Short mmCIF file of C-alpha atoms in Angstrom, two decimals:
data_model
loop_
_atom_site.label_atom_id
_atom_site.label_comp_id
_atom_site.label_asym_id
_atom_site.label_seq_id
_atom_site.Cartn_x
_atom_site.Cartn_y
_atom_site.Cartn_z
CA MET A 5 123.55 69.01 120.91
CA GLY A 6 120.76 66.55 121.70
CA TRP A 7 118.57 65.22 118.90
CA THR A 8 114.89 64.38 118.95
CA VAL A 9 112.53 62.71 116.51
CA GLU A 10 109.12 64.29 116.06
CA LEU A 11 106.25 62.62 114.24
CA SER A 12 103.42 64.67 112.79
CA SER A 13 99.89 63.44 113.43
CA GLY A 14 99.73 62.38 109.76
CA ALA A 15 102.94 60.38 110.12
CA GLU A 16 101.59 58.66 113.23
CA GLN A 17 98.43 57.69 111.34
CA GLN A 18 100.44 56.32 108.42
CA LEU A 19 102.69 54.39 110.79
CA ARG A 20 99.66 52.74 112.43
CA LYS A 21 98.42 51.60 109.00
CA LEU A 22 101.66 49.75 108.22
CA ASP A 23 102.34 46.11 108.90
CA PRO A 24 103.45 45.82 112.56
CA GLY A 25 106.83 44.36 111.57
CA ILE A 26 107.59 47.23 109.22
CA ALA A 27 106.43 49.82 111.76
CA ARG A 28 108.70 48.22 114.37
CA ARG A 29 111.63 48.29 111.92
CA LEU A 30 111.11 52.00 111.23
CA GLY A 31 110.80 52.79 114.94
CA THR A 32 113.96 50.84 115.72
CA TYR A 33 115.83 52.68 112.98
CA LEU A 34 114.77 56.06 114.35
CA ARG A 35 115.76 55.15 117.91
CA MET A 36 119.15 53.85 116.75
CA LEU A 37 119.68 56.90 114.54
CA VAL A 38 119.25 59.26 117.47
CA ALA A 39 120.88 57.11 120.15
CA GLU A 40 123.98 55.88 118.33
CA THR A 41 125.16 58.82 116.25
CA SER A 42 126.58 62.13 117.29
CA ASP A 43 125.00 63.72 114.20
CA PRO A 44 122.07 61.86 112.56
CA ARG A 45 122.52 63.95 109.41
CA GLU A 46 125.57 61.81 108.56
CA ARG A 47 123.24 58.96 107.57
CA GLY A 48 120.64 60.99 105.69
CA LYS A 49 120.32 63.05 102.56
CA ALA A 50 119.56 66.76 102.72
CA LEU A 51 116.40 67.82 100.91
CA THR A 52 116.23 70.86 98.66
CA GLY A 53 113.61 73.32 97.48
CA PRO A 54 110.61 73.90 99.74
CA MET A 55 111.77 71.10 102.05
CA LYS A 56 115.23 72.60 102.56
CA GLY A 57 116.42 72.04 106.12
CA LEU A 58 114.85 68.57 106.32
CA TRP A 59 116.60 65.25 105.85
CA ARG A 60 115.55 62.00 104.18
CA TYR A 61 116.46 58.56 105.47
CA ARG A 62 116.09 55.28 103.57
CA VAL A 63 114.89 52.21 105.44
CA GLY A 64 114.36 49.38 102.98
CA ASP A 65 111.59 50.43 100.58
CA TYR A 66 110.55 53.31 102.84
CA ARG A 67 111.68 56.92 103.07
CA LEU A 68 111.50 58.93 106.27
CA VAL A 69 111.58 62.73 106.18
#
């Protein structure tokens, strides 16, 4: 199964507001997560409740859903 990363328009706006170094670090993490793992869920934490089916990833002080 191939994996893709999709950013909502709100996420793209928030990413543009971040310091360029932090934004680059988050982008690099997402590319590595998809490119270097057979199942990206191995590195994340499953969410529950209304966000069930989504996964959270920690990158330093930031959380990616």
